[in-house]
Short mmCIF file of C-alpha atoms in Angstrom, two decimals:
data_model
loop_
_atom_site.label_atom_id
_atom_site.label_comp_id
_atom_site.label_asym_id
_atom_site.label_seq_id
_atom_site.Cartn_x
_atom_site.Cartn_y
_atom_site.Cartn_z
CA PRO A 1 -0.26 0.31 -0.23
CA TRP A 2 2.57 2.44 -1.20
CA SER A 3 1.63 6.11 -0.51
CA THR A 4 -1.11 5.42 2.14
CA LYS A 5 -1.28 5.47 5.96
CA ARG A 6 -0.87 1.69 5.70
CA LEU A 7 2.29 1.69 4.35
CA GLY A 8 3.89 1.23 7.93
CA GLY A 9 1.73 -1.39 9.33
CA ALA A 10 2.28 -3.33 6.45
CA LEU A 11 6.60 -3.12 6.53
CA GLU A 12 6.27 -3.85 10.20
CA ALA A 13 4.01 -7.21 9.56
CA ALA A 14 6.15 -8.33 6.54
CA CYS A 15 9.75 -7.90 8.74
CA ARG A 16 8.27 -9.85 11.55
CA LYS A 17 6.70 -12.40 9.50
CA ALA A 18 9.98 -12.97 8.11
CA GLY A 19 11.45 -13.45 11.77
CA LEU A 20 13.00 -10.17 12.16
CA THR A 21 12.64 -7.84 15.78
CA VAL A 22 10.80 -4.94 15.06
CA GLU A 23 11.60 -1.41 16.98
CA SER A 24 9.33 1.96 16.21
CA PHE A 25 10.68 5.61 16.90
CA ALA A 26 9.03 8.50 16.81
CA ALA A 27 7.85 9.75 13.18
CA GLY A 28 10.42 11.56 11.61
CA TYR A 29 10.53 14.17 8.84
CA ASP A 30 9.87 13.13 5.43
CA ILE A 31 10.31 15.41 1.97
CA ASP A 32 8.20 14.76 -0.61
CA ARG A 33 6.61 18.47 -1.65
CA ALA A 34 7.75 21.47 -2.20
CA ALA A 35 6.21 22.53 0.40
CA ASP A 36 7.85 19.84 3.23
CA LEU A 37 11.63 21.25 2.16
CA GLU A 38 10.25 25.43 2.91
CA ARG A 39 8.87 23.67 6.24
CA LEU A 40 11.90 21.81 6.87
CA PRO A 41 14.09 24.78 8.83
CA ILE A 42 10.97 25.15 10.84
CA ASP A 43 10.90 21.96 12.07
CA LEU A 44 14.50 21.47 12.55
CA ASP A 45 14.08 24.58 14.73
CA LYS A 46 12.04 22.64 17.26
CA ASP A 47 14.62 19.56 17.44
CA SER A 48 17.58 20.03 19.66
CA ARG A 49 19.48 17.40 18.35
CA PRO A 50 23.11 17.72 17.96
CA ALA A 51 22.98 16.80 14.06
CA ARG A 52 20.10 18.38 13.35
CA GLN A 53 21.07 21.68 14.84
CA ALA A 54 24.29 21.68 12.43
CA LEU A 55 21.72 20.95 9.67
CA ARG A 56 19.16 23.98 10.43
CA SER A 57 22.29 26.08 10.37
CA TRP A 58 23.70 24.82 7.18
CA LEU A 59 20.11 25.99 5.96
CA ARG A 60 20.40 29.56 7.16
CA ASP A 61 24.13 30.24 6.63
CA ILE A 62 25.27 28.26 3.61
CA GLY A 63 22.55 26.36 2.03
CA PRO A 64 20.36 27.09 -0.69
CA SER A 65 17.20 29.02 -0.78
CA THR A 66 13.92 27.67 -0.81
CA PRO A 67 12.21 28.49 -3.66
CA ARG A 68 8.74 29.35 -2.84
CA PRO A 69 6.07 27.10 -3.90
CA ARG A 70 4.41 27.85 -7.39
CA VAL A 71 0.44 28.33 -7.33
CA SER A 72 -1.27 27.79 -10.03
CA LEU A 73 -5.58 28.75 -10.60
CA VAL A 74 -7.93 26.61 -12.50
CA VAL A 75 -11.19 28.43 -13.28
CA PRO A 76 -13.59 26.25 -14.93
CA VAL A 77 -16.39 28.12 -16.94
CA LEU A 78 -19.12 28.02 -19.28
CA ASP A 79 -20.83 31.04 -20.80
CA ASP A 80 -19.57 33.46 -18.08
CA ALA A 81 -17.37 36.05 -19.46
CA ASP A 82 -18.42 38.57 -17.41
CA ALA A 83 -18.11 36.71 -14.16
CA LEU A 84 -14.73 35.60 -15.71
CA GLN A 85 -13.62 39.16 -16.07
CA ALA A 86 -14.41 40.24 -12.86
CA LEU A 87 -12.42 37.15 -11.39
CA LEU A 88 -9.75 37.59 -12.88
CA ALA A 89 -9.16 41.48 -12.38
CA GLY A 90 -9.93 40.35 -8.49
CA VAL A 91 -7.02 38.00 -8.82
CA ARG A 92 -4.75 40.52 -10.58
CA ARG A 93 -5.03 42.88 -7.23
CA LEU A 94 -4.23 40.20 -5.03
CA SER A 95 -1.29 40.96 -2.83
CA GLU A 96 0.29 37.62 -4.09
CA GLN A 97 0.42 36.50 -7.80
CA PRO A 98 -0.89 32.71 -9.29
CA PHE A 99 1.83 31.24 -11.05
CA GLU A 100 -0.58 30.96 -13.86
CA ILE A 101 -4.32 31.20 -14.94
CA ILE A 102 -6.04 28.29 -16.90
CA VAL A 103 -9.30 28.85 -17.60
CA ALA A 104 -10.98 25.54 -18.29
CA ASP A 105 -13.81 26.66 -20.78
CA ALA A 106 -16.65 24.68 -21.91
CA GLY A 107 -18.36 26.85 -24.62
CA GLY A 108 -17.48 30.11 -23.21
CA GLY A 109 -16.87 31.57 -27.04
CA ASP A 110 -15.68 34.73 -28.28
CA GLY A 111 -16.05 36.68 -25.29
CA CYS A 112 -14.31 34.05 -22.87
CA ARG A 113 -11.80 33.66 -25.53
CA LYS A 114 -10.84 37.47 -25.80
CA VAL A 115 -11.01 37.56 -21.81
CA CYS A 116 -8.48 34.74 -21.39
CA GLU A 117 -6.23 36.61 -24.08
CA ASP A 118 -6.58 40.23 -21.89
CA PHE A 119 -5.36 38.91 -19.18
CA ALA A 120 -2.81 36.66 -20.18
CA CYS A 121 -4.62 33.08 -18.77
CA ILE A 122 -3.65 29.59 -20.81
CA ARG A 123 -7.45 28.85 -22.34
CA LEU A 124 -8.47 24.88 -22.54
CA GLN A 125 -10.96 23.69 -24.51
CA THR A 126 -13.04 20.80 -22.82
CA ARG A 127 -16.32 19.57 -22.56
CA ALA A 128 -19.20 20.40 -20.54
CA GLY A 129 -18.62 19.40 -17.37
CA ARG A 130 -17.07 20.88 -13.67
CA GLY A 131 -16.02 17.96 -12.70
CA ASN A 132 -13.73 17.12 -16.34
CA GLN A 133 -13.22 20.88 -16.34
CA LEU A 134 -11.34 20.79 -13.21
CA HIS A 135 -9.63 17.47 -14.02
CA ALA A 136 -8.66 18.91 -17.44
CA GLY A 137 -6.85 22.05 -15.57
CA ALA A 138 -5.54 20.24 -12.92
CA MET A 139 -3.63 17.85 -15.18
CA ARG A 140 -2.13 20.92 -17.54
CA ALA A 141 -0.89 22.72 -14.16
CA ALA A 142 2.51 23.42 -13.64
CA GLY A 143 2.77 24.76 -10.51
CA ASP A 144 3.44 23.17 -6.88
CA ALA A 145 0.09 23.49 -5.69
CA ILE A 146 -3.57 23.82 -7.48
CA TRP A 147 -6.22 26.22 -6.30
CA PHE A 148 -9.77 26.35 -7.81
CA LEU A 149 -12.16 28.65 -8.23
CA HIS A 150 -15.32 29.37 -9.83
CA ALA A 151 -15.57 32.23 -11.62
CA ASP A 152 -18.11 34.37 -9.75
CA ALA A 153 -16.39 34.08 -6.46
CA THR A 154 -14.37 36.79 -4.88
CA PRO A 155 -10.68 35.79 -3.31
CA PRO A 156 -9.21 37.64 -0.37
CA ASP A 157 -6.25 39.86 -1.17
CA ASP A 158 -3.87 38.00 1.03
CA ALA A 159 -5.55 34.52 -0.44
CA ILE A 160 -2.01 32.94 -1.73
CA ALA A 161 -0.40 33.86 0.96
CA HIS A 162 -2.80 32.06 3.33
CA ILE A 163 -2.42 28.47 0.97
CA LEU A 164 0.99 28.54 1.01
CA ASP A 165 1.33 28.96 4.70
CA HIS A 166 -1.29 26.40 5.39
CA LEU A 167 0.67 23.69 2.96
CA VAL A 168 3.69 24.57 4.81
CA ALA A 169 2.51 24.01 8.29
CA GLY A 170 1.87 19.93 7.00
CA ASN A 171 -1.82 20.25 5.60
CA VAL A 172 -2.07 18.76 1.57
CA GLY A 173 -4.83 21.32 1.52
CA GLY A 174 -7.88 23.27 2.25
CA PHE A 175 -10.45 25.67 1.53
CA PHE A 176 -11.92 28.94 2.55
CA SER A 177 -14.77 30.18 4.81
CA PHE A 178 -17.77 31.12 3.31
CA SER A 179 -19.42 34.00 3.01
CA PHE A 180 -22.19 36.14 0.59
CA ALA A 181 -20.18 38.78 -1.17
CA GLY A 182 -21.84 41.87 -1.56
CA PRO A 183 -24.36 43.91 1.30
CA GLN A 184 -24.15 41.81 4.24
CA ALA A 185 -27.92 41.33 5.67
CA TRP A 186 -28.64 38.65 8.53
CA HIS A 187 -30.49 35.86 6.24
CA LYS A 188 -26.58 35.96 4.23
CA LYS A 189 -25.23 35.82 7.58
CA LEU A 190 -27.04 33.12 9.12
CA LEU A 191 -26.98 31.14 5.99
CA ALA A 192 -23.20 31.31 6.05
CA THR A 193 -22.92 30.77 9.18
CA LEU A 194 -24.89 27.26 8.15
CA ILE A 195 -22.55 26.18 5.91
CA ASN A 196 -19.36 26.49 7.85
CA LEU A 197 -20.98 24.97 10.32
CA ARG A 198 -21.47 21.95 8.29
CA CYS A 199 -18.18 22.56 6.54
CA ARG A 200 -16.75 21.61 10.28
CA PHE A 201 -18.31 18.29 9.80
CA GLY A 202 -19.03 17.61 6.54
CA ILE A 203 -18.07 18.21 2.51
CA PRO A 204 -16.86 22.02 1.49
CA TYR A 205 -18.17 22.02 -1.70
CA GLY A 206 -16.34 23.95 -5.04
CA ASP A 207 -17.37 27.31 -4.57
CA GLN A 208 -15.27 27.84 -1.30
CA GLY A 209 -11.73 27.48 -3.39
CA LEU A 210 -10.62 24.42 -2.97
CA PHE A 211 -6.91 24.00 -3.06
CA ILE A 212 -4.40 21.08 -2.91
CA ASP A 213 -0.92 19.98 -2.85
CA ARG A 214 -0.35 18.78 -6.94
CA ALA A 215 1.14 15.43 -5.92
CA ALA A 216 -1.95 14.90 -3.32
CA TYR A 217 -4.51 15.62 -6.11
CA VAL A 218 -2.72 13.31 -8.45
CA GLU A 219 -2.97 10.49 -5.40
CA THR A 220 -6.48 11.03 -5.03
CA GLY A 221 -7.22 11.06 -8.33
CA GLY A 222 -8.63 14.35 -8.92
CA PHE A 223 -12.07 15.34 -9.11
CA ASP A 224 -14.94 12.65 -10.73
CA ASP A 225 -16.61 13.37 -14.16
CA THR A 226 -19.78 13.72 -12.84
CA PRO A 227 -22.02 16.95 -13.28
CA LEU A 228 -22.76 17.73 -9.93
CA PHE A 229 -21.25 16.78 -6.56
CA GLU A 230 -17.68 16.63 -8.30
CA GLU A 231 -16.06 17.80 -5.03
CA VAL A 232 -17.26 14.68 -2.55
CA GLN A 233 -14.81 12.46 -3.42
CA PHE A 234 -12.36 14.33 -4.10
CA VAL A 235 -12.68 15.92 -0.48
CA ARG A 236 -13.02 12.39 0.91
CA ALA A 237 -10.07 10.78 -0.98
CA ALA A 238 -7.66 14.13 0.18
CA ARG A 239 -8.91 13.80 3.31
CA MET A 240 -7.57 9.79 3.34
CA ALA A 241 -4.52 11.47 2.01
CA GLY A 242 -4.13 13.76 4.64
CA ARG A 243 -5.04 16.90 6.76
CA PHE A 244 -7.07 18.97 4.76
CA THR A 245 -9.29 21.89 6.47
CA ALA A 246 -9.93 25.59 6.26
CA VAL A 247 -8.03 28.64 6.28
CA ASP A 248 -8.59 30.96 8.67
CA ALA A 249 -9.93 33.40 5.67
CA ILE A 250 -12.97 33.97 3.66
CA ILE A 251 -13.89 34.06 0.32
CA GLY A 252 -16.83 35.85 -0.66
CA VAL A 253 -19.99 33.89 -3.36
CA SER A 254 -22.12 35.57 -5.92
CA PRO A 255 -25.33 35.45 -3.83
CA ARG A 256 -26.87 35.53 -7.69
CA ARG A 257 -28.07 31.76 -7.77
CA TRP A 258 -30.15 33.04 -4.34
CA GLU A 259 -31.06 35.95 -5.42
CA ARG A 260 -32.71 34.89 -8.65
CA ASP A 261 -34.70 31.83 -7.78
CA GLY A 262 -35.56 33.23 -3.76
CA TRP A 263 -33.78 32.81 -0.93
CA PHE A 264 -35.78 29.82 0.79
CA ARG A 265 -36.34 28.07 -2.71
CA ARG A 266 -32.42 27.77 -3.59
CA THR A 267 -31.40 26.69 -0.40
CA LEU A 268 -34.04 24.34 0.16
CA HIS A 269 -33.56 22.92 -3.52
CA ASN A 270 -29.65 23.02 -2.64
CA ARG A 271 -30.31 20.32 0.54
CA TRP A 272 -32.97 19.18 -1.62
CA LEU A 273 -30.01 17.61 -4.09
CA ALA A 274 -27.57 17.22 -1.49
CA PHE A 275 -30.22 14.86 0.01
CA GLY A 276 -30.48 13.07 -2.98
CA HIS A 277 -26.99 12.47 -3.33
CA MET A 278 -26.44 11.04 0.06
CA LEU A 279 -29.09 8.36 -0.27
CA GLY A 280 -27.30 7.66 -3.71
CA VAL A 281 -29.24 9.07 -6.63
CA SER A 282 -26.53 9.28 -9.48
CA PRO A 283 -25.17 13.00 -9.90
CA GLU A 284 -26.71 12.69 -13.42
CA ARG A 285 -30.35 11.99 -12.28
CA LEU A 286 -29.85 14.62 -10.14
CA ALA A 287 -28.57 16.85 -12.55
CA ARG A 288 -31.41 16.51 -15.21
CA ARG A 289 -34.00 17.59 -12.44
CA TYR A 290 -31.59 20.77 -11.86
CA ARG A 291 -32.23 20.89 -16.03
CA GLN A 292 -35.83 20.54 -15.67
CA ALA A 293 -36.34 23.03 -12.91
CA ALA A 294 -33.83 25.80 -14.19
CA ASP A 295 -35.80 25.29 -17.76
CA LYS A 296 -39.69 25.63 -15.71
CA ARG A 297 -37.77 29.27 -14.37
CA THR A 298 -36.67 30.15 -17.53
CA ALA A 299 -40.41 29.40 -19.04
CA ARG A 300 -42.11 31.34 -16.05
CA CYS A 301 -39.57 34.35 -16.82
#
């Protein structure tokens, strides 16, 4: 079971089976990812053994500088050039820039193409399906970490710093706390509080700016190619690979779907979909019902 939490136990069992004596020591330090290398001096500061302190001195005085991990940003879009332009303008104002921006375009037409050209993004033309788009973007990414953003998100100014600090602290990935963008009202704050409470015990959704170490992403197998709930299995697999927790920062989520459908109706509809998925209803069937409901709303308009 290489690269799994079962490896240590399997090795110990094999050694005992071969008649060898096995002794266990405290967990050591392993460097598998760029974030591990950046965290090394911090961990060595806590180790008083002479050899480790000598290594710490070498790193500080004559050792090579540690390159800062690079963050690739992946944005899936479908006929949403205006939202994409607003997002990229906001990303340009961040205190630290992503290494690259990959737009997985499943049908944005000339509008999205021009926005990508204006902001010097990598544009991937993919078939529709957010899971497929996210995975295609991740496979194209060359950074040490991958950050997934919806086009209507509003990330905090220091988002990249939060991501890198979270990874350097030993997490394989994480997500931002949920908040509705724009003017605040009691119902927005209440719903955001309930969503963040749910994320403490359940699964954060894709609009919360999920991010992950690139090697860990490959280990998880990536996003499922499903029309809905593509992040559920991904987050579960990430949590099997290591710590996948919230950062101490808020991401703004557009309220446009709630304002269009009505706050109570939209919230109830989202819970209905989540309940159906929990009961084992296929994402494809749920997506058909979702589209049917959207068509009815359009017809009424």
